[in-house]
Short mmCIF file of C-alpha atoms and ligand atoms in Angstrom, two decimals:
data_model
loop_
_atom_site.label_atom_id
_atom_site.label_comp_id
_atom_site.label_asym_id
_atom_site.label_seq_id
_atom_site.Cartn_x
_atom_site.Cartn_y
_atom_site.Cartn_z
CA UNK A 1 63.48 93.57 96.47
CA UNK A 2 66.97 93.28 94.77
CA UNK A 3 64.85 93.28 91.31
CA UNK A 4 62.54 96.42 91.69
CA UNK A 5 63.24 99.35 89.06
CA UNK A 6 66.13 97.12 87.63
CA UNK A 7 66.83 96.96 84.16
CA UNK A 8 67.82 93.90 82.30
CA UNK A 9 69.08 94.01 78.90
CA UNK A 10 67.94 89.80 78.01
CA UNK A 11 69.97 88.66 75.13
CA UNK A 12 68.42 85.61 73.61
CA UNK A 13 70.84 83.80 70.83
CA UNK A 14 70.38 80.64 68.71
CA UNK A 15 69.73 77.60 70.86
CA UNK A 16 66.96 75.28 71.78
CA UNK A 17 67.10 76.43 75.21
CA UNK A 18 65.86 79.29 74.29
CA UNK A 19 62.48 78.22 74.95
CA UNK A 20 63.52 78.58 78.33
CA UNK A 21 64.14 82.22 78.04
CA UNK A 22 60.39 82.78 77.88
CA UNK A 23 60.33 81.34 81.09
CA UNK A 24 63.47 83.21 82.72
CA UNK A 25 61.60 86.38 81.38
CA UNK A 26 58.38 85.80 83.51
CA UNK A 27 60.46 85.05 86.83
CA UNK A 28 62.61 88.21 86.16
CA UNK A 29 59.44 90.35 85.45
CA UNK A 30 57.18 88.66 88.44
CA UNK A 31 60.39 89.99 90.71
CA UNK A 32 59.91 93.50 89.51
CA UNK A 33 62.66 93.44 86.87
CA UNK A 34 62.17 95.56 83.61
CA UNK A 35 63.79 93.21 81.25
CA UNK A 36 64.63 94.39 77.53
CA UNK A 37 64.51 91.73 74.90
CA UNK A 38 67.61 91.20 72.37
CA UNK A 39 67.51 88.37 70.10
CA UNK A 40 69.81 87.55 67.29
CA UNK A 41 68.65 86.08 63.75
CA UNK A 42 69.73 82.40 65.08
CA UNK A 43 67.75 82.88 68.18
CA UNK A 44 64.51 83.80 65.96
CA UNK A 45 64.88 80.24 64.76
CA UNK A 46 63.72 78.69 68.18
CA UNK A 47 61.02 81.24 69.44
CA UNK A 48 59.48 84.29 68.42
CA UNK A 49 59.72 88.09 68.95
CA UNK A 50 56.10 87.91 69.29
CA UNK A 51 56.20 85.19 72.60
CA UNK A 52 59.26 87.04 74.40
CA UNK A 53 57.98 90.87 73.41
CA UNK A 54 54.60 89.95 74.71
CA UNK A 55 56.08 88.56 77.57
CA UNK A 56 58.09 91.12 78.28
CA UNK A 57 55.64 93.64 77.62
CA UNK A 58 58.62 95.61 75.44
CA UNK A 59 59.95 96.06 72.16
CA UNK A 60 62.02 93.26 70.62
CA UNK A 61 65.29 94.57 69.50
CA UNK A 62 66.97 92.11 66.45
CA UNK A 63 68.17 94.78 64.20
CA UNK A 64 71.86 96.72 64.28
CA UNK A 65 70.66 98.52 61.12
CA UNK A 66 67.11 99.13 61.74
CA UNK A 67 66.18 102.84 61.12
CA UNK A 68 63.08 102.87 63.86
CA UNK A 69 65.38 101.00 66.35
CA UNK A 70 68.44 103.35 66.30
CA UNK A 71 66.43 106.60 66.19
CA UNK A 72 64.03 105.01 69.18
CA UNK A 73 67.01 103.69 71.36
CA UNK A 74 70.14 103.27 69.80
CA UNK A 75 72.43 100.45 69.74
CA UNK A 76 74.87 101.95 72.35
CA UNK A 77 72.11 103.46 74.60
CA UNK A 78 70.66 100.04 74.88
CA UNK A 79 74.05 99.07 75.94
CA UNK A 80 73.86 101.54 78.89
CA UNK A 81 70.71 102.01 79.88
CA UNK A 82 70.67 98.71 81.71
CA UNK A 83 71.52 97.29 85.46
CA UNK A 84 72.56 93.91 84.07
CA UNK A 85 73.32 92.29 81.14
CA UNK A 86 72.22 88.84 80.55
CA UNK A 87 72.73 86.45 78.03
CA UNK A 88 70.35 83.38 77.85
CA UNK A 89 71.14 81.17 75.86
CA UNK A 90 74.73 82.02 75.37
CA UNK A 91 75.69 80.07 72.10
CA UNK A 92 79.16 79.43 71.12
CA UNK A 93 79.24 81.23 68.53
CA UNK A 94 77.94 84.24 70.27
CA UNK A 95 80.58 83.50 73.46
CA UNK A 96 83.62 83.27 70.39
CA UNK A 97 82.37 86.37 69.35
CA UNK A 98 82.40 88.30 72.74
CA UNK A 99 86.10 86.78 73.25
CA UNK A 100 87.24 88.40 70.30
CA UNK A 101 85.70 91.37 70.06
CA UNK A 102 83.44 91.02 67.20
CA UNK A 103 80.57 93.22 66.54
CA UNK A 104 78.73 91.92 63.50
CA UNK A 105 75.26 92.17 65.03
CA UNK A 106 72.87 93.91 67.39
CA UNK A 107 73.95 91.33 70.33
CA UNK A 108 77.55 91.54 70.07
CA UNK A 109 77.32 94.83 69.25
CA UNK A 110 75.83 95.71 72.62
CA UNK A 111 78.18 93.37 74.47
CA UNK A 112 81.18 95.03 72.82
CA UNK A 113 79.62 98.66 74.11
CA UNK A 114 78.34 97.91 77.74
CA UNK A 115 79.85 99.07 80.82
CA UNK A 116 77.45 97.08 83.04
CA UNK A 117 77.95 93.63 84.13
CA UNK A 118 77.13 90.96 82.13
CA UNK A 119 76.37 87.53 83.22
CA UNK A 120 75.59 84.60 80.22
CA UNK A 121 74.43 81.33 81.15
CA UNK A 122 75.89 78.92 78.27
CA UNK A 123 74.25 76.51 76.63
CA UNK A 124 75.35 73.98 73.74
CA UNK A 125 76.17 70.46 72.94
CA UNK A 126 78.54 69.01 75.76
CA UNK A 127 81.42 68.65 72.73
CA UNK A 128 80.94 71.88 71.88
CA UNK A 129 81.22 73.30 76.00
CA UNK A 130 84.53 70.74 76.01
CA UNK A 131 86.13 71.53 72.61
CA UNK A 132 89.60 73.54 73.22
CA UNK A 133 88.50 76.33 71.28
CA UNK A 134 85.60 76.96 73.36
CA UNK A 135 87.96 76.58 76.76
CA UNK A 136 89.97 78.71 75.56
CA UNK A 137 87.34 81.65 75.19
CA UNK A 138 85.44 81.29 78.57
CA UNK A 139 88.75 81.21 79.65
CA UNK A 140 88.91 84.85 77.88
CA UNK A 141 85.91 85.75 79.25
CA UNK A 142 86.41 85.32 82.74
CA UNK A 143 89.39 87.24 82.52
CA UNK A 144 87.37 89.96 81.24
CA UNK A 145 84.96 89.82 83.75
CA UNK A 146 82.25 88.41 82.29
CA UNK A 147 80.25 86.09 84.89
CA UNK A 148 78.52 82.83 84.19
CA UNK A 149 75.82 80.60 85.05
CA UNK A 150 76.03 76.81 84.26
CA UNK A 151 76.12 75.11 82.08
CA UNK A 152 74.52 71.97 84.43
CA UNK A 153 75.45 68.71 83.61
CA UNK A 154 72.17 66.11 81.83
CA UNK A 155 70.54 65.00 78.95
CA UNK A 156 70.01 67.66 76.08
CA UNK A 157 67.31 68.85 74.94
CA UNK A 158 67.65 67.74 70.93
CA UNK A 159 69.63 64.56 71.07
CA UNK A 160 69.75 61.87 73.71
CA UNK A 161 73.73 63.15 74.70
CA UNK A 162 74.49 63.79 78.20
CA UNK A 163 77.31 65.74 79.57
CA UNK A 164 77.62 69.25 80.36
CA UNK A 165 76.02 71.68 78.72
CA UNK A 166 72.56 72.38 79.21
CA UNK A 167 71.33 75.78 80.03
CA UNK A 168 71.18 76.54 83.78
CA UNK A 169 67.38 76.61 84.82
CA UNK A 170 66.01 79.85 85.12
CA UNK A 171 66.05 80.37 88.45
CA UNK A 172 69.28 79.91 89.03
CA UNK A 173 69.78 82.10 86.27
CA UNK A 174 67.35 84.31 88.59
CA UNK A 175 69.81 84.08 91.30
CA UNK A 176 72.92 84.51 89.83
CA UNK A 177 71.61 87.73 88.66
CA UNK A 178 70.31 88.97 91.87
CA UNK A 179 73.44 88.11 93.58
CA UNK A 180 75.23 90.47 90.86
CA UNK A 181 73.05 92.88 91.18
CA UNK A 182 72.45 93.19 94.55
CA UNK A 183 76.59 94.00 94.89
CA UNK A 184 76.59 96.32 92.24
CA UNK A 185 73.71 98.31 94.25
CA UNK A 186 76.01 98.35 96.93
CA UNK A 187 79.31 99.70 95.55
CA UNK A 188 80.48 100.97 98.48
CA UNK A 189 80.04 97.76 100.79
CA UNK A 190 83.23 97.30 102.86
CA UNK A 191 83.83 100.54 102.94
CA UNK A 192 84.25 102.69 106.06
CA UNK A 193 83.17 106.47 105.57
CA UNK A 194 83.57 109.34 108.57
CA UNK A 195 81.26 111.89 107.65
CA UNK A 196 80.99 115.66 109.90
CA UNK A 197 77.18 117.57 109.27
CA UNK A 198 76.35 120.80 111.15
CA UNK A 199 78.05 123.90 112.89
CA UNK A 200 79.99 123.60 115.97
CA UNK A 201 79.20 125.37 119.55
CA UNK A 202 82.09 127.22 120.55
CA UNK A 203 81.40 128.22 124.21
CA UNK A 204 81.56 132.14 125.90
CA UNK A 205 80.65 130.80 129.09
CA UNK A 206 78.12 127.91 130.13
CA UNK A 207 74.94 129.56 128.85
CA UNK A 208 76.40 131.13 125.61
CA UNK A 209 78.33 130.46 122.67
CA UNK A 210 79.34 131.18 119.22
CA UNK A 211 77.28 129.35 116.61
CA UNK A 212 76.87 129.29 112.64
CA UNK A 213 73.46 128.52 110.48
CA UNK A 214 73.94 125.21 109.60
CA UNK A 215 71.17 123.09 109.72
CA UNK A 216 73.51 119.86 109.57
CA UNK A 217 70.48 118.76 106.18
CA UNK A 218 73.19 118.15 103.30
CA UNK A 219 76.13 116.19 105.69
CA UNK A 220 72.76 114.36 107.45
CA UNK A 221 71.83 113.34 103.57
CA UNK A 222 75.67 112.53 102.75
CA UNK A 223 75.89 109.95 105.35
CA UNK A 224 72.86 108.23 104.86
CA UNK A 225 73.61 108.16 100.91
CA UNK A 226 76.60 106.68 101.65
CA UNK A 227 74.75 104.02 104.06
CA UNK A 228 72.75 103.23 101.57
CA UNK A 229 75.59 102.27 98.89
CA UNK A 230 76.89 99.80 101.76
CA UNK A 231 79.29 102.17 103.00
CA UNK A 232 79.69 101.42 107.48
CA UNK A 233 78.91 105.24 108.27
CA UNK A 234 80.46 106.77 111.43
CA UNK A 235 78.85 110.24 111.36
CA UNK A 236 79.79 113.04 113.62
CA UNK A 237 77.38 115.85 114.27
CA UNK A 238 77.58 119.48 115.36
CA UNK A 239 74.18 120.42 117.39
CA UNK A 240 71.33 119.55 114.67
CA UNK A 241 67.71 119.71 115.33
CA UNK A 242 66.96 117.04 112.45
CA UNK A 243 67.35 113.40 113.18
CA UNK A 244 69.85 110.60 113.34
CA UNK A 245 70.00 109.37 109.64
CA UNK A 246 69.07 105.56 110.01
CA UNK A 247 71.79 102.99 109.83
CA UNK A 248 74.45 105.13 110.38
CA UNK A 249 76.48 105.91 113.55
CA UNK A 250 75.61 109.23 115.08
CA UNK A 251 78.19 110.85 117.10
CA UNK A 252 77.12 113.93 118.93
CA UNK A 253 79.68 116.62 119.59
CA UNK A 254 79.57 120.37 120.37
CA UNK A 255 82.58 122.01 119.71
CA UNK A 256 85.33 121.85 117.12
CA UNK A 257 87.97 120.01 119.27
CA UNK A 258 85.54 117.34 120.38
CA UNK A 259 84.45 116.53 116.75
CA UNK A 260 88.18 116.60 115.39
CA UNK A 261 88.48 114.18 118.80
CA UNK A 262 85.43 112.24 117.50
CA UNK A 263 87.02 112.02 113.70
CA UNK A 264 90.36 110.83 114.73
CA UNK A 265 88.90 108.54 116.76
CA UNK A 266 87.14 107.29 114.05
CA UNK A 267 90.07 106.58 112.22
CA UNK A 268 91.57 104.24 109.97
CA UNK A 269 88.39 105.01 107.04
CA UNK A 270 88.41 105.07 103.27
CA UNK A 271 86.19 107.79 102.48
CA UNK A 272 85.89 111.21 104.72
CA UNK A 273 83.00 113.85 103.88
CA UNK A 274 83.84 116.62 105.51
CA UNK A 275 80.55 119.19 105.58
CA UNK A 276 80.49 120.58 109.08
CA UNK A 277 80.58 124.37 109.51
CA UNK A 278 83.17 124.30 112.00
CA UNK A 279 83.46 127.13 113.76
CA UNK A 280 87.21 129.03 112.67
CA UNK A 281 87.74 130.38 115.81
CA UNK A 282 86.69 129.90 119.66
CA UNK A 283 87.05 131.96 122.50
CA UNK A 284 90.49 131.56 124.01
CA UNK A 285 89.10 131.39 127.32
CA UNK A 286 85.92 130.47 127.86
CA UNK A 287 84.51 131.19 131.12
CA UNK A 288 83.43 128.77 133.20
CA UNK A 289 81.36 130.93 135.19
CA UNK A 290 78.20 133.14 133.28
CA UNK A 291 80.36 136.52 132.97
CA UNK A 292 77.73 139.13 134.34
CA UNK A 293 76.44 142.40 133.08
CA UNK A 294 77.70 145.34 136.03
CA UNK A 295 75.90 148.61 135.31
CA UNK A 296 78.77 151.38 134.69
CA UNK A 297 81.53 148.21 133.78
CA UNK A 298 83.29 147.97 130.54
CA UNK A 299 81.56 145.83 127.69
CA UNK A 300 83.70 142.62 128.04
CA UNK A 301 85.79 141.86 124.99
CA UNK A 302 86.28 138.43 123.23
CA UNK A 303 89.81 137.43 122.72
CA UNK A 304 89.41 134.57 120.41
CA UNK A 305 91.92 131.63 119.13
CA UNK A 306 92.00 129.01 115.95
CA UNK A 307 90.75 126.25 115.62
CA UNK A 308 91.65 123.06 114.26
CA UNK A 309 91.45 122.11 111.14
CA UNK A 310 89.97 118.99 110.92
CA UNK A 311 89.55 118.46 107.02
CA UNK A 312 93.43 119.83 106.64
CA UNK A 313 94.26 117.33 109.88
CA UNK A 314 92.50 114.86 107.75
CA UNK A 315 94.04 115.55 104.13
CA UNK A 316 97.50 115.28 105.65
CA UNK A 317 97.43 112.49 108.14
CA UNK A 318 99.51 109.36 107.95
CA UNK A 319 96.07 107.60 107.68
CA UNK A 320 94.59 109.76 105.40
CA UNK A 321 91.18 107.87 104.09
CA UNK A 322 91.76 107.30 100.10
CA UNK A 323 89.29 109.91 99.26
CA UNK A 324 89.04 112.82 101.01
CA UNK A 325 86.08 115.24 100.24
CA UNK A 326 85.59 119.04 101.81
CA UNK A 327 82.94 121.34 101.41
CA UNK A 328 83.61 125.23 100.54
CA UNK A 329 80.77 127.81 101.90
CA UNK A 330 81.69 130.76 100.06
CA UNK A 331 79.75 133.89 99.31
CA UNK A 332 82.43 134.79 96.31
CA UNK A 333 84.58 133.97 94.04
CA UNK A 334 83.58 130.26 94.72
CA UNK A 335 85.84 128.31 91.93
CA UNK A 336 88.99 129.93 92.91
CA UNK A 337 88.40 129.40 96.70
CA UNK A 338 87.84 126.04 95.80
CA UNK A 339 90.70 125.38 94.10
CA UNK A 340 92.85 126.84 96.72
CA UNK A 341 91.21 125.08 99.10
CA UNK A 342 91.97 121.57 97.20
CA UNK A 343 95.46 122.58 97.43
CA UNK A 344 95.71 124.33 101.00
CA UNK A 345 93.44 121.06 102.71
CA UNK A 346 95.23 117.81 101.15
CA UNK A 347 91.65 116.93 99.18
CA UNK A 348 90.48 115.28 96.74
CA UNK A 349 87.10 117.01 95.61
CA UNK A 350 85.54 119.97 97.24
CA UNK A 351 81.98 120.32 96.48
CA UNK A 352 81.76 124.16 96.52
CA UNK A 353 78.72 126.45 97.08
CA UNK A 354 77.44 129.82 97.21
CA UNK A 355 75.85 130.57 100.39
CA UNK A 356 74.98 133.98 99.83
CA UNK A 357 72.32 134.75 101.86
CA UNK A 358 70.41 135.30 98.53
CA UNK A 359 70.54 131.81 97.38
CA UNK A 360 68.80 130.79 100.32
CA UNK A 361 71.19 127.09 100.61
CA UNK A 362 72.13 127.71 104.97
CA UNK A 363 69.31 125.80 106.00
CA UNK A 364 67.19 125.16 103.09
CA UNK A 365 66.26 122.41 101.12
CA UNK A 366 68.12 122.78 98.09
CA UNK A 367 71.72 123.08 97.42
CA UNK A 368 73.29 124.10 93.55
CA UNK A 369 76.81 123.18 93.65
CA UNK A 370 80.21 122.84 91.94
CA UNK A 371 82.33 119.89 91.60
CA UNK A 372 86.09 120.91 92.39
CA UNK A 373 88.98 118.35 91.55
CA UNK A 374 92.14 118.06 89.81
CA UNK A 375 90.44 116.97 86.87
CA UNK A 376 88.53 120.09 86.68
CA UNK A 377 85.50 122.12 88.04
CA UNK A 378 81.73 120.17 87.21
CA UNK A 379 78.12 122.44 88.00
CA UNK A 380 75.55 120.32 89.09
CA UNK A 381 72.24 121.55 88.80
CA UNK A 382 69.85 123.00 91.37
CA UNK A 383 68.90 119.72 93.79
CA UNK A 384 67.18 118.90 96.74
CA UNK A 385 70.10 118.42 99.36
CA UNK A 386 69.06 114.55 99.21
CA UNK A 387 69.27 114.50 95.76
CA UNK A 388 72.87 116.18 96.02
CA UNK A 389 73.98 113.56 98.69
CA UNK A 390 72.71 110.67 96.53
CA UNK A 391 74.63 112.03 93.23
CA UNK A 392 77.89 112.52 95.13
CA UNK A 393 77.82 109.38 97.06
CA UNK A 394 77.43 107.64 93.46
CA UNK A 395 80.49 109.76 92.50
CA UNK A 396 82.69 108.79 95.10
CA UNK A 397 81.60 105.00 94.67
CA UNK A 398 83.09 105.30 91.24
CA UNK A 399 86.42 107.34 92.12
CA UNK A 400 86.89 104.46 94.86
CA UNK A 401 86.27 101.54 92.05
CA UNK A 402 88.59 103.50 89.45
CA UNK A 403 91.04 103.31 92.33
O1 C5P B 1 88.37 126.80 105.21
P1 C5P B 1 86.91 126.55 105.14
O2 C5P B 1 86.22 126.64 106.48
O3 C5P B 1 86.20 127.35 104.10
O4 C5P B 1 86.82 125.06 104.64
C1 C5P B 1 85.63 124.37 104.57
C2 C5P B 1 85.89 122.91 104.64
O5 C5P B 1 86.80 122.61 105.68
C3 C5P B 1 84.66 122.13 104.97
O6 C5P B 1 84.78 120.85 104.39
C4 C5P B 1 84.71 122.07 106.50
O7 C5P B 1 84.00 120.97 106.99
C5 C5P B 1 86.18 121.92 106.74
N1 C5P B 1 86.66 122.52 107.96
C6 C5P B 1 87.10 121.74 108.99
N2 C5P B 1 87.60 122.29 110.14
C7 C5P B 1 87.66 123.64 110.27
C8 C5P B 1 87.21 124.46 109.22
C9 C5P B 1 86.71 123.88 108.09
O8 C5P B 1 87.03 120.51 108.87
N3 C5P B 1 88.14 124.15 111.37
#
């Protein structure tokens, strides 16, 4: 499953193992990969565009200055537009190259302008894999980050040498991608998130109380996002009538103090959503009996008191998760409330909406909201509230990795 929808960018350069590429693109593709073919000009020397484009069932990109190429794709969209990239055969020329910098062709080119991972499995004579020069650049490389595979030990291909150097078989090549990719679909694995969804029930007596319109849809989607990035998910939930997100933890609370009770307790975290519609106030007293209507009485009057703040509790306690995120219902002036908010709440981000009853957002389906943070104020389209949670769970995986 780790290889369905992914997209690897294959870089084939100049080595007789390349005829094992042809191979390593048919496991990759029978596992549901989409796998983009680069070759350089030395690579064109061992096999064809025509065998690994056919087998790929792509174009074959060999060209840094080919007109059709760059106005199709682009060199640095190619770069980018990728899950992984992989180099098979990694020569070491092409590995000197990478270690230094140098962008002379499409291949290096695209390793210079990648953010993705790249893995390379090397492959050249066992001198060449033992020469200083070449230490000295994988030594580069791993500092870098790049990630390898092989080279294995045996005979070579062209000569009757042994040592190490051959090209790691392709599925271990297989493997060493999936275990790459399967942590990069996870970013936030390790991670402990606290999430709140839904309005609270602040009680008038035991058969009524004071309630809001949340529906509980977007913080329900937030925590199961998260879940899904890896993140261990302690949600706590106002009264809902939707479902228990799957593999999260689903708290159940009513009122305000419980689920600040329920957060604290759920305490130390790194990330903390905080979407609930908590009620501002509660009755001071609540009765505990149901206060009765007397014909020819008074109307009874409803002296009401705070209540915590559990995103400001959050934002300024002594185990404040790294990234704190708060939600801002407004019906105007929505950027500056924000803002304030930021400020006022010890956040990080505040994802801030208009919830005018106009815009239909308490309780529907869709949300349109803004991005507030100290590095400035982002609109995000019109979404489905999954789509929304899915979008900001990436975001906060990144802010996390960028520390
Ligand atoms: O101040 P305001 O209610 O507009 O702030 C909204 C944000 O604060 C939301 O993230 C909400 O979950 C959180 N909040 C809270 N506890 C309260 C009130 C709001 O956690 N008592």
């Amino acid at each position: 499953m780790v290889f369905s929808g992914k997209r690897i960018l294959l870089i084939i350069s100049g080595g007789i193992a390349a005829y094992k590429s042809l191979d390593l693109v048919r496991r990759l593709r029978e596992r549901g990969a989409a796998v983009r073919p680069v070759m350089t000009s030395g690579a064109q020397e061992f096999v064809t565009p025509l065998a690994v484009g056919a087998l790929a069932a792509d174009h074959v990109f060999t060209d840094l200055f080919s007109r059709q190429d760059e106005q199709d794709v682009g060199h640095i969209r190619l770069a980018r537009d990728c899950d992984l990239v992989l180099v098979a055969p990694a020569t070491a020329d092409l590995m000197a190259k990478m270690a230094n910098g140098l962008a002379d062709d499409l291949a290096s080119t695209v390793l210079l302008a990648t953010d993705k991972p790249v893995l390379i499995a090397p492959a050249m004579n066992p001198h060449m894999w033992s020469h200083a020069a070449t230490k000295r650049n994988v030594e580069t490389l791993r500092a870098d980050g790049i990630r390898f595979v092989g080279p294995m030990a045996g005979e070579m291909a062209e000569s009757r040498e042994a040592g190490v150097g051959r090209m790691a078989e392709p599925l271990d090549i297989v493997a060493a991608a999936e275990v790459i990719l399967d942590t990069t679909a996870k970013p936030l694995a390790g991670r402990k998130a606290i999430v709140t969804s839904g309005p609270t029930h602040e009680p008038i007596d035991p058969v009524r109380y004071i309630a809001n319109r949340s529906s509980g849809r977007q913080g329900h989607a937030i925590a199961a996002a998260l879940a899904r990035l890896g993140a261990d998910v302690t949600l706590v939930s106002g009264p809902v009538t939707i479902a228990d997100p799957a593999g999260v933890r689903t708290i159940h609370v009513e009122r305000a103090e419980e689920m600040r009770d329920a957060v604290l307790t759920a305490l130390p975290a790194d990330i903390a959503v905080m979407v609930a519609a908590v009620a501002d106030w509660r009755v001071a007293s609540a009765s505990d009996q149901k206060i009765k209507k007397h014909p020819g009485e008074s109307i009874p009057t409803l002296a009401l008191t705070e209540n915590p703040d559990i995103l400001k509790t959050i934002g300024h306690h002594t185990m404040r998760p790294k990234l704190v995120v708060g939600f801002a219902a407004e019906t105007q002036d929505v950027d500056s409330n924000a803002k304030a908010k930021l400020e006022r709440k010890g956040a990080d981000m505040i994802v801030a909406n208009d919830v005018s009853p106009s815009t239909g957002i308490m309780g529907g389906a869709r949300n349109r909201v803004k991005i507030v943070s100290r590095s400035g104020v982002e609109q995000w389209p019109d979404m489905a509230k999954d789509d929304v949670a899915a979008k900001l769970a990436e975001l906060i995986a990144e802010r996390l990795r960028q520390g």
